[in-house]
């Protein structure tokens, strides 16, 4: 057996791997900082050797890290125009990410696999977000799931979990891995009970499935090894019982067989397989609270204590480890939950689901949970698992994936700002300079989702001028501030618009769809039917718009 098989073991041996170098580039820190954090166990790089290699017959070209075949390629890191420490990968806009995802040099043929671009997860670097997708026995297909993967990558997901419980599980998982440049996680127990009841689950089936998925290239596994028989009586008085699929299945198995959790019993054997491929543990929170009433209760805390023990055992086995967290937590308890995990689990990266801070907004749980996630990030959560508007009510579609990702990009970035991550604020400051200068093209270039922002602007006013439709010319405080000579507001020379007033360049295809869905003015060739010609004078431009929209102009030029 090799003495060094995982990133953790390499880091402990003092070796800086190509993956650590790549993570350092994306985070704007030194490779030694990444190595020391991995060795400490406070940062993980989920990077299955098979996913790193590329799972196609032809291995894709590696363009990053030491020994890169056609690199190094650190293009497009950071927001547009970012320099120095602000070149943070997580601060890329949707347009930048989409360019990268669809880069022909990363694709070898239309359906060819890509390879993993390593990502670091830990509280000393930028906050990451995860998107969950997966076919259910009721809905979706492999094609739909690969499309969701692309939407997730486009809208900011740093990792993705395939939680499929229906359809062609093996084929769907492989297709997702083959098309993903981000780490892929799974919950292997879902596949273990395919074609059998949970009561029929055997030790052999567990280890065979772990091996199969590790060989396929899965980068991290959720293993619910922390739910013990002794914890089950603590569930009896809960309002919503066990809300983790894995946790509830294993509870049923333990009650049926009168035995300890098989994942706990087999933990060392599972670790040995994961070490071989360098699969990272995501120790599952099978007893996470499913409502505010159950938050921070004895069952959750008892499991957390067991997870702390398992973190130590996994690290002893050379396996990188992160820990999953709640769930549904009142806002005032979120910070305490983060600090508790850091203490009990020796600072293993905390990967939290939300948490939702109120239970009464089904249909809007991407918002209720993003509020909790922001607070969690502020207090050191390393990765935020998104929640979509479909949470509690149905299977997310591509649009829900987009909504969830954006909500969680907001949470993660707000957390990075609050934690003072070097370089995080420059993005905000650059956009604010463009906004104050009333430079609309620059503002939309810097916006995370500039297509949406442009479409909403153009819905009311298709001229880029020194006001927008929110307040209009006479009440535009940005314009007034810019005109006050004594103020620096809006006067940064690097952020001035080319001209004071010019026609909008038009909305994108996505923008057209958005406007159509909103029942806005008809769009012709990317512009509203009322689009004006070049209007060098701002008040003339506004006049054209008002007239075209059938309004009585309120002012004269
Ligand atoms: S019109 Fe109002 S919302 Fe629009 S740029 Fe001026 S101050 Fe901002």
Coordinates of C-alpha atoms and ligand atoms in Angstrom, one line a residue:
X1 CA 0.0 0.0 0.0
X2 CA 1.3 3.5 -0.9
X3 CA 2.2 5.5 2.1
X4 CA 0.7 8.7 0.5
X5 CA -2.7 8.3 -1.2
X6 CA -4.6 11.4 -0.3
X7 CA -4.3 15.2 -0.3
X8 CA -4.3 15.0 3.5
X9 CA -1.4 12.5 3.6
X10 CA 0.6 14.5 1.1
X11 CA 0.0 17.7 3.1
X12 CA 1.1 16.0 6.3
X13 CA 4.3 14.8 4.5
X14 CA 5.0 18.4 3.6
X15 CA 4.2 18.0 -0.1
X16 CA 2.4 20.7 -2.1
X17 CA 0.4 18.9 -4.8
X18 CA -0.7 20.3 -8.1
X19 CA -4.2 20.4 -6.7
X20 CA -3.1 22.5 -3.7
X21 CA -1.4 24.9 -6.2
X22 CA -4.5 25.2 -8.2
X23 CA -6.7 25.9 -5.1
X24 CA -4.1 28.5 -4.0
X25 CA -4.4 30.3 -7.4
X26 CA -8.1 30.3 -7.3
X27 CA -8.1 31.7 -3.7
X28 CA -5.3 34.2 -4.1
X29 CA -3.2 32.7 -1.3
X30 CA 0.1 30.8 -1.1
X31 CA 0.3 27.1 -1.9
X32 CA 1.9 26.6 1.5
X33 CA -1.1 28.2 3.2
X34 CA -3.3 25.6 1.5
X35 CA -1.0 22.8 2.3
X36 CA -0.9 23.7 6.0
X37 CA -4.7 24.0 6.2
X38 CA -5.2 20.6 4.5
X39 CA -2.6 19.0 6.9
X40 CA -4.5 20.6 9.9
X41 CA -7.8 19.1 8.6
X42 CA -9.4 22.6 8.4
X43 CA -9.5 22.5 4.6
X44 CA -10.4 19.7 2.2
X45 CA -9.9 19.4 -1.6
X46 CA -12.5 16.8 -2.7
X47 CA -10.7 15.4 -5.7
X48 CA -11.2 11.7 -6.6
X49 CA -8.2 10.5 -8.5
X50 CA -10.5 9.2 -11.3
X51 CA -12.3 12.5 -11.7
X52 CA -9.0 14.3 -11.7
X53 CA -7.8 12.1 -14.5
X54 CA -10.9 12.6 -16.6
X55 CA -13.2 9.7 -17.1
X56 CA -13.1 9.6 -20.9
X57 CA -11.1 7.2 -22.9
X58 CA -9.0 10.3 -23.9
X59 CA -7.7 12.1 -20.9
X60 CA -8.5 15.8 -21.1
X61 CA -5.6 18.2 -21.1
X62 CA -4.7 19.6 -17.7
X63 CA -4.3 23.4 -17.9
X64 CA -3.6 24.2 -14.3
X65 CA -1.0 23.5 -11.6
X66 CA 2.6 22.3 -11.7
X67 CA 3.4 20.2 -14.7
X68 CA 0.3 21.5 -16.6
X69 CA 0.2 20.3 -20.2
X70 CA -0.9 23.6 -21.7
X71 CA -1.0 26.1 -18.9
X72 CA -0.9 27.5 -16.5
X73 CA -4.4 28.7 -17.1
X74 CA -5.7 31.1 -14.5
X75 CA -7.6 33.2 -16.9
X76 CA -10.8 34.9 -15.9
X77 CA -10.2 34.5 -12.2
X78 CA -12.0 37.2 -10.2
X79 CA -14.6 39.7 -11.3
X80 CA -14.1 41.7 -14.5
X81 CA -11.0 43.9 -14.1
X82 CA -9.9 42.3 -10.8
X83 CA -6.3 42.6 -9.9
X84 CA -4.1 41.3 -7.1
X85 CA -5.9 39.7 -4.2
X86 CA -9.2 40.4 -5.8
X87 CA -8.7 37.7 -8.4
X88 CA -10.9 35.3 -6.4
X89 CA -12.4 32.6 -8.5
X90 CA -15.7 32.7 -6.6
X91 CA -16.2 36.3 -7.6
X92 CA -16.7 35.5 -11.3
X93 CA -19.9 36.6 -12.9
X94 CA -22.3 34.3 -14.7
X95 CA -21.0 35.4 -18.1
X96 CA -17.4 34.6 -17.1
X97 CA -18.4 31.2 -15.7
X98 CA -20.4 30.3 -18.8
X99 CA -17.5 31.3 -21.0
X100 CA -15.3 28.9 -19.0
X101 CA -17.8 26.1 -19.0
X102 CA -18.3 26.2 -22.7
X103 CA -14.6 26.8 -23.6
X104 CA -14.0 24.4 -26.5
X105 CA -10.4 23.7 -25.3
X106 CA -11.9 22.1 -22.2
X107 CA -14.3 20.1 -24.2
X108 CA -13.1 17.3 -26.4
X109 CA -16.0 16.8 -28.7
X110 CA -19.6 17.7 -28.1
X111 CA -20.3 15.1 -25.5
X112 CA -16.8 14.5 -24.2
X113 CA -16.0 14.5 -20.6
X114 CA -14.1 17.2 -18.9
X115 CA -11.9 16.9 -15.8
X116 CA -12.1 18.2 -12.3
X117 CA -10.8 21.7 -11.5
X118 CA -9.9 21.3 -7.9
X119 CA -11.8 23.4 -5.3
X120 CA -10.9 24.0 -1.7
X121 CA -13.4 24.0 1.2
X122 CA -12.5 25.5 4.5
X123 CA -13.2 28.5 6.7
X124 CA -9.9 30.2 6.1
X125 CA -10.7 30.7 2.4
X126 CA -13.8 31.8 0.4
X127 CA -17.1 30.3 1.2
X128 CA -18.3 27.7 -1.2
X129 CA -21.9 26.7 -2.3
X130 CA -23.2 23.3 -3.2
X131 CA -26.2 22.6 -5.5
X132 CA -28.2 19.4 -5.1
X133 CA -29.8 17.8 -8.1
X134 CA -31.0 14.3 -9.0
X135 CA -33.7 12.4 -10.6
X136 CA -36.5 11.0 -8.4
X137 CA -38.6 7.9 -9.1
X138 CA -41.3 10.3 -10.1
X139 CA -39.6 12.8 -12.4
X140 CA -36.5 13.7 -14.5
X141 CA -33.9 12.0 -16.6
X142 CA -30.2 11.8 -17.2
X143 CA -30.4 14.5 -19.8
X144 CA -32.4 16.8 -17.5
X145 CA -29.9 16.2 -14.7
X146 CA -26.8 17.1 -16.9
X147 CA -28.7 20.2 -17.9
X148 CA -29.2 21.1 -14.3
X149 CA -25.5 20.5 -13.6
X150 CA -24.7 23.1 -16.3
X151 CA -27.2 25.6 -14.9
X152 CA -25.7 25.0 -11.4
X153 CA -22.1 25.6 -12.7
X154 CA -23.2 28.6 -14.6
X155 CA -24.9 30.2 -11.6
X156 CA -22.1 29.7 -9.2
X157 CA -22.1 26.2 -7.7
X158 CA -18.7 25.2 -6.4
X159 CA -19.7 21.6 -5.9
X160 CA -22.8 19.5 -6.8
X161 CA -24.5 16.5 -5.2
X162 CA -26.3 13.9 -7.3
X163 CA -29.1 12.8 -5.0
X164 CA -30.8 10.6 -7.6
X165 CA -33.2 8.0 -6.3
X166 CA -34.8 7.0 -9.5
X167 CA -34.0 6.3 -13.2
X168 CA -30.6 5.0 -14.3
X169 CA -28.6 5.8 -11.2
X170 CA -25.2 4.5 -12.4
X171 CA -25.5 6.0 -15.9
X172 CA -26.8 9.4 -14.6
X173 CA -24.0 9.6 -12.0
X174 CA -21.4 8.9 -14.6
X175 CA -22.8 11.4 -17.0
X176 CA -22.8 14.1 -14.3
X177 CA -19.2 13.3 -13.3
X178 CA -18.1 13.3 -17.0
X179 CA -19.6 16.7 -17.6
X180 CA -18.5 18.3 -14.3
X181 CA -15.4 20.4 -13.7
X182 CA -16.6 20.9 -10.1
X183 CA -16.4 18.2 -7.4
X184 CA -19.4 15.8 -7.3
X185 CA -20.8 14.3 -4.1
X186 CA -23.3 11.5 -3.6
X187 CA -25.2 9.7 -0.8
X188 CA -24.3 6.1 -1.6
X189 CA -27.0 4.6 0.6
X190 CA -29.6 5.7 -2.0
X191 CA -28.2 3.3 -4.6
X192 CA -27.7 0.5 -2.0
X193 CA -31.4 0.1 -1.5
X194 CA -32.2 0.0 -5.2
X195 CA -34.2 -3.2 -5.8
X196 CA -34.2 -4.2 -2.1
X197 CA -35.8 -3.0 1.1
X198 CA -33.6 -1.2 3.7
X199 CA -34.0 -4.2 6.0
X200 CA -32.2 -6.4 3.3
X201 CA -29.2 -4.1 3.3
X202 CA -26.0 -6.1 4.1
X203 CA -22.5 -5.2 4.9
X204 CA -21.3 -6.6 1.6
X205 CA -23.7 -4.4 -0.4
X206 CA -22.6 -1.3 1.5
X207 CA -18.9 -1.9 0.7
X208 CA -19.5 -2.9 -2.9
X209 CA -21.5 0.2 -3.6
X210 CA -18.9 2.5 -1.9
X211 CA -16.2 0.9 -4.1
X212 CA -18.3 1.2 -7.3
X213 CA -19.0 4.9 -6.8
X214 CA -15.4 5.7 -5.7
X215 CA -14.3 4.0 -8.9
X216 CA -16.7 6.0 -11.0
X217 CA -15.0 9.2 -9.7
X218 CA -17.3 10.6 -7.0
X219 CA -15.3 13.2 -5.1
X220 CA -17.1 13.1 -1.7
X221 CA -19.6 10.8 0.0
X222 CA -22.3 11.7 2.5
X223 CA -22.0 8.8 5.0
X224 CA -24.5 8.9 7.9
X225 CA -22.3 7.0 10.4
X226 CA -23.1 9.3 13.3
X227 CA -26.6 8.2 13.9
X228 CA -26.3 5.6 16.6
X229 CA -28.9 3.2 18.2
X230 CA -28.4 5.1 21.5
X231 CA -29.7 8.3 19.8
X232 CA -33.0 6.9 18.6
X233 CA -34.9 7.4 21.9
X234 CA -34.0 11.1 21.7
X235 CA -36.1 11.3 18.5
X236 CA -39.4 10.1 20.1
X237 CA -40.6 13.5 21.2
X238 CA -39.4 15.4 18.2
X239 CA -42.0 17.4 16.2
X240 CA -40.7 16.3 12.8
X241 CA -38.8 13.1 13.6
X242 CA -35.8 12.3 11.3
X243 CA -35.9 14.4 8.1
X244 CA -32.7 13.0 6.6
X245 CA -33.4 10.3 4.1
X246 CA -30.2 8.4 5.0
X247 CA -30.8 8.9 8.7
X248 CA -34.4 7.6 8.6
X249 CA -33.4 4.6 6.5
X250 CA -30.6 3.6 8.9
X251 CA -32.8 4.1 11.9
X252 CA -35.3 1.7 10.4
X253 CA -32.4 -0.8 9.7
X254 CA -31.1 -0.5 13.3
X255 CA -34.6 -1.1 14.8
X256 CA -35.3 -4.0 12.5
X257 CA -32.0 -5.8 13.1
X258 CA -31.5 -4.7 16.7
X259 CA -27.9 -3.7 15.8
X260 CA -25.7 -0.7 15.6
X261 CA -25.6 1.6 12.5
X262 CA -23.8 -0.5 9.8
X263 CA -22.0 2.7 8.5
X264 CA -20.6 3.2 12.0
X265 CA -19.6 -0.5 12.3
X266 CA -18.0 -0.5 8.8
X267 CA -16.4 2.9 9.2
X268 CA -12.8 1.7 9.0
X269 CA -13.5 -0.5 5.9
X270 CA -15.3 2.4 4.2
X271 CA -12.4 4.7 5.1
X272 CA -9.9 2.3 3.5
X273 CA -11.8 2.4 0.2
X274 CA -12.2 6.1 0.2
X275 CA -8.5 6.6 1.0
X276 CA -7.6 4.5 -2.1
X277 CA -9.4 6.9 -4.5
X278 CA -9.0 10.0 -2.3
X279 CA -12.8 10.4 -1.8
X280 CA -13.6 13.0 0.9
X281 CA -16.0 12.3 3.8
X282 CA -19.0 14.5 4.2
X283 CA -20.1 13.1 7.5
X284 CA -23.9 13.2 7.3
X285 CA -26.2 14.8 9.9
X286 CA -28.8 12.1 9.9
X287 CA -30.4 13.7 12.9
X288 CA -30.5 17.3 11.7
X289 CA -33.6 19.2 12.9
X290 CA -36.4 19.4 10.4
X291 CA -38.1 22.4 12.1
X292 CA -37.3 25.2 14.4
X293 CA -38.9 23.3 17.3
X294 CA -36.3 20.5 17.0
X295 CA -33.2 22.8 16.5
X296 CA -30.2 22.2 18.8
X297 CA -32.0 19.4 20.6
X298 CA -30.4 16.5 22.4
X299 CA -30.6 14.2 19.3
X300 CA -28.8 16.7 17.1
X301 CA -26.1 17.4 19.7
X302 CA -25.6 13.7 20.5
X303 CA -25.0 12.9 16.8
X304 CA -22.6 15.9 16.6
X305 CA -20.5 14.4 19.4
X306 CA -20.3 11.1 17.5
X307 CA -19.3 13.0 14.3
X308 CA -16.4 14.6 16.3
X309 CA -15.2 11.1 17.1
X310 CA -15.5 10.0 13.5
X311 CA -13.6 13.1 12.2
X312 CA -10.6 11.9 14.3
X313 CA -10.9 8.3 13.0
X314 CA -11.2 9.4 9.4
X315 CA -8.2 11.6 9.7
X316 CA -6.2 8.8 11.3
X317 CA -7.1 6.7 8.2
X318 CA -5.7 9.5 6.0
X319 CA -9.1 10.5 4.6
X320 CA -10.1 14.1 4.2
X321 CA -13.3 15.0 6.1
X322 CA -16.0 17.6 6.4
X323 CA -19.1 17.6 8.5
X324 CA -22.7 18.3 7.5
X325 CA -24.9 20.5 9.6
X326 CA -28.5 21.7 10.2
X327 CA -31.2 22.1 8.8
X328 CA -33.8 24.4 10.4
X329 CA -32.3 26.7 13.1
X330 CA -33.7 30.0 14.6
X331 CA -31.4 32.9 13.5
X332 CA -30.2 33.5 17.1
X333 CA -28.9 29.9 17.3
X334 CA -27.0 29.8 14.0
X335 CA -23.7 31.3 15.3
X336 CA -23.7 29.0 18.3
X337 CA -24.2 26.0 16.1
X338 CA -21.2 27.0 14.0
X339 CA -18.9 27.5 17.0
X340 CA -20.1 24.2 18.5
X341 CA -19.1 22.2 15.4
X342 CA -15.7 23.9 15.2
X343 CA -15.1 22.9 18.8
X344 CA -16.5 19.4 18.8
X345 CA -15.2 18.4 15.3
X346 CA -11.8 19.9 15.7
X347 CA -12.5 22.5 13.0
X348 CA -13.4 20.1 10.2
X349 CA -15.0 22.2 7.4
X350 CA -18.7 22.6 8.2
X351 CA -21.0 22.1 5.3
X352 CA -24.5 23.4 6.2
X353 CA -27.9 23.0 4.7
X354 CA -29.3 26.5 4.9
X355 CA -30.3 26.6 7.7
X356 CA -33.9 27.8 7.3
X357 CA -34.6 30.4 9.9
X358 CA -38.4 30.1 9.7
X359 CA -40.8 27.3 8.7
X360 CA -43.8 29.2 7.3
X361 CA -42.7 30.2 3.8
X362 CA -42.8 27.0 1.6
X363 CA -42.3 28.1 -2.0
X364 CA -39.7 30.7 -0.8
X365 CA -37.3 28.5 1.2
X366 CA -34.4 29.6 -1.0
X367 CA -34.8 32.9 0.8
X368 CA -35.6 31.7 4.4
X369 CA -32.5 29.4 4.2
X370 CA -30.2 31.9 2.5
X371 CA -30.7 34.2 5.5
X372 CA -29.5 31.4 7.8
X373 CA -26.8 30.5 5.4
X374 CA -25.5 34.1 5.5
X375 CA -25.3 34.0 9.3
X376 CA -23.6 30.5 9.1
X377 CA -21.0 31.8 6.6
X378 CA -20.4 34.8 8.8
X379 CA -19.6 32.4 11.7
X380 CA -17.3 30.2 9.7
X381 CA -19.4 27.6 7.8
X382 CA -17.1 26.5 4.9
X383 CA -19.7 25.5 2.4
X384 CA -23.4 26.3 2.1
X385 CA -25.7 23.7 0.6
X386 CA -28.4 25.5 -1.4
X387 CA -32.1 25.2 -0.9
X388 CA -34.4 25.9 -3.8
X389 CA -37.9 27.3 -4.0
X390 CA -39.1 23.7 -4.5
X391 CA -37.8 22.6 -1.1
X392 CA -40.5 20.6 0.9
X393 CA -42.9 20.7 -2.1
X394 CA -41.3 19.1 -5.2
X395 CA -38.3 18.2 -7.3
X396 CA -36.3 21.3 -8.5
X397 CA -36.3 22.1 -12.1
X398 CA -33.5 24.0 -13.9
X399 CA -35.1 27.4 -13.0
X400 CA -35.2 26.4 -9.4
X401 CA -31.5 25.4 -9.5
X402 CA -30.8 28.9 -10.8
X403 CA -32.8 30.6 -8.1
X404 CA -31.2 28.5 -5.4
X405 CA -27.7 29.1 -6.7
X406 CA -28.1 32.8 -6.9
X407 CA -29.6 33.0 -3.4
X408 CA -26.6 31.1 -2.0
X409 CA -24.0 33.1 -4.0
X410 CA -25.5 36.1 -2.2
X411 CA -25.2 34.4 1.2
X412 CA -21.6 33.2 0.5
X413 CA -20.4 36.5 -0.8
X414 CA -22.0 38.4 2.1
X415 CA -20.2 35.9 4.5
X416 CA -16.9 36.5 2.8
X417 CA -17.4 40.3 3.1
X418 CA -18.3 40.0 6.8
X419 CA -15.3 37.7 7.4
X420 CA -12.9 40.2 5.7
X421 CA -11.7 37.7 3.1
X422 CA -8.9 39.6 1.3
X423 CA -10.0 40.8 -2.1
X424 CA -13.7 40.1 -1.6
X425 CA -14.8 43.7 -1.3
X426 CA -13.1 45.0 -4.5
X427 CA -15.9 43.5 -6.5
X428 CA -18.6 45.5 -4.6
X429 CA -16.5 48.6 -4.7
X430 CA -15.9 48.4 -8.5
X431 CA -19.6 47.9 -9.1
X432 CA -20.4 50.9 -6.8
X433 CA -18.0 53.1 -8.7
X434 CA -19.7 52.2 -11.9
X435 CA -23.1 52.7 -10.4
X436 CA -22.2 56.2 -9.0
X437 CA -20.7 57.1 -12.4
X438 CA -24.1 56.1 -14.0
X439 CA -22.1 53.8 -16.3
X440 CA -24.8 51.2 -17.0
X441 CA -22.8 48.9 -19.3
X442 CA -20.0 48.7 -16.7
X443 CA -22.5 48.1 -13.9
X444 CA -24.1 45.2 -15.8
X445 CA -20.7 43.8 -16.8
X446 CA -19.8 43.7 -13.1
X447 CA -23.2 42.4 -11.9
X448 CA -23.2 38.7 -11.0
X449 CA -26.2 38.1 -13.3
X450 CA -25.8 41.1 -15.7
X451 CA -28.3 39.7 -18.2
X452 CA -31.1 39.9 -15.7
X453 CA -30.1 43.3 -14.5
X454 CA -29.9 44.7 -18.0
X455 CA -33.3 43.3 -18.9
X456 CA -34.9 44.8 -15.9
X457 CA -33.3 48.2 -16.7
X458 CA -34.4 48.1 -20.3
X459 CA -37.9 47.0 -19.4
X460 CA -38.6 50.7 -18.5
X461 CA -35.9 52.6 -20.3
X462 CA -33.8 51.6 -23.2
X463 CA -31.4 54.4 -23.0
X464 CA -28.3 54.3 -20.9
X465 CA -28.3 57.8 -19.4
X466 CA -27.8 59.7 -16.2
X467 CA -30.8 58.3 -14.4
X468 CA -33.1 55.3 -14.5
X469 CA -36.8 54.7 -14.4
X470 CA -36.8 54.2 -10.6
X471 CA -36.6 57.9 -9.8
X472 CA -36.4 59.6 -13.2
X473 CA -34.2 62.5 -14.1
X474 CA -35.2 65.2 -11.6
X475 CA -35.0 62.9 -8.6
X476 CA -31.9 60.9 -9.4
X477 CA -29.8 61.3 -6.3
X478 CA -26.9 59.5 -8.0
X479 CA -26.9 62.1 -10.8
X480 CA -27.2 65.0 -8.4
X481 CA -24.3 63.7 -6.3
X482 CA -22.2 63.3 -9.4
X483 CA -23.0 66.9 -10.3
X484 CA -21.9 68.3 -6.9
X485 CA -18.3 69.3 -7.6
X486 CA -17.2 68.9 -4.0
X487 CA -18.2 65.2 -3.9
X488 CA -16.0 62.5 -5.3
X489 CA -19.1 60.4 -6.0
X490 CA -19.3 59.2 -9.6
X491 CA -16.1 60.9 -10.7
X492 CA -13.7 58.0 -10.9
X493 CA -12.2 58.4 -14.3
X494 CA -11.8 54.7 -14.9
X495 CA -15.5 54.2 -14.5
X496 CA -17.1 56.9 -16.7
X497 CA -19.5 55.9 -19.4
X498 CA -18.4 56.6 -23.0
X499 CA -21.3 59.0 -23.5
X500 CA -23.8 60.6 -21.2
X501 CA -26.7 59.1 -23.1
X502 CA -26.7 56.3 -25.6
X503 CA -29.1 53.6 -26.7
X504 CA -29.0 50.3 -24.8
X505 CA -27.1 47.6 -26.5
X506 CA -30.2 45.4 -26.1
X507 CA -31.1 42.5 -24.0
X508 CA -29.8 38.9 -24.3
X509 CA -31.8 35.9 -25.2
X510 CA -32.2 35.2 -21.5
X511 CA -33.3 38.8 -21.0
X512 CA -35.9 38.5 -23.7
X513 CA -37.3 35.4 -22.0
X514 CA -37.4 37.2 -18.7
X515 CA -39.2 40.2 -20.2
X516 CA -41.7 37.9 -22.0
X517 CA -42.5 36.1 -18.8
X518 CA -43.1 39.5 -17.1
X519 CA -45.5 40.5 -19.9
X520 CA -43.3 43.5 -20.8
X521 CA -43.1 45.4 -24.0
X522 CA -42.6 43.3 -27.1
X523 CA -38.9 42.7 -28.0
X524 CA -37.7 43.0 -31.6
X525 CA -34.2 41.8 -32.4
X526 CA -33.1 42.2 -28.8
X527 CA -34.7 45.6 -28.3
X528 CA -38.1 46.8 -27.3
X529 CA -40.4 47.8 -30.1
X530 CA -40.1 51.4 -28.7
X531 CA -36.3 51.5 -28.9
X532 CA -35.0 54.9 -29.6
X533 CA -32.3 55.9 -32.0
X534 CA -29.1 57.4 -30.8
X535 CA -30.0 60.2 -28.4
X536 CA -27.0 62.2 -27.3
X537 CA -29.0 64.3 -24.9
X538 CA -30.4 62.6 -21.9
X539 CA -33.7 64.5 -21.7
X540 CA -34.3 63.7 -25.4
X541 CA -33.8 60.1 -24.8
X542 CA -36.3 60.1 -21.9
X543 CA -38.8 61.9 -24.1
X544 CA -38.5 59.2 -26.8
X545 CA -39.2 56.5 -24.3
X546 CA -42.1 58.3 -22.7
X547 CA -43.7 58.9 -26.0
X548 CA -43.2 55.4 -27.2
X549 CA -44.8 54.0 -24.1
X550 CA -47.9 56.2 -24.6
X551 CA -47.1 58.4 -21.6
X552 CA -47.7 62.1 -21.5
X553 CA -44.1 63.6 -21.3
X554 CA -43.8 65.4 -17.9
X555 CA -41.0 67.7 -18.9
X556 CA -39.6 69.5 -21.8
X557 CA -36.2 69.1 -23.2
Ligands
LIG1 S1 -32.9 57.2 -10.8 FE1 -32.8 56.6 -8.7 S2 -32.4 54.3 -8.8 FE2 -31.9 55.2 -10.8 S3 -29.8 55.6 -10.8 FE3 -30.8 57.5 -10.1 S4 -30.9 57.3 -7.9 FE4 -30.4 55.3 -8.6

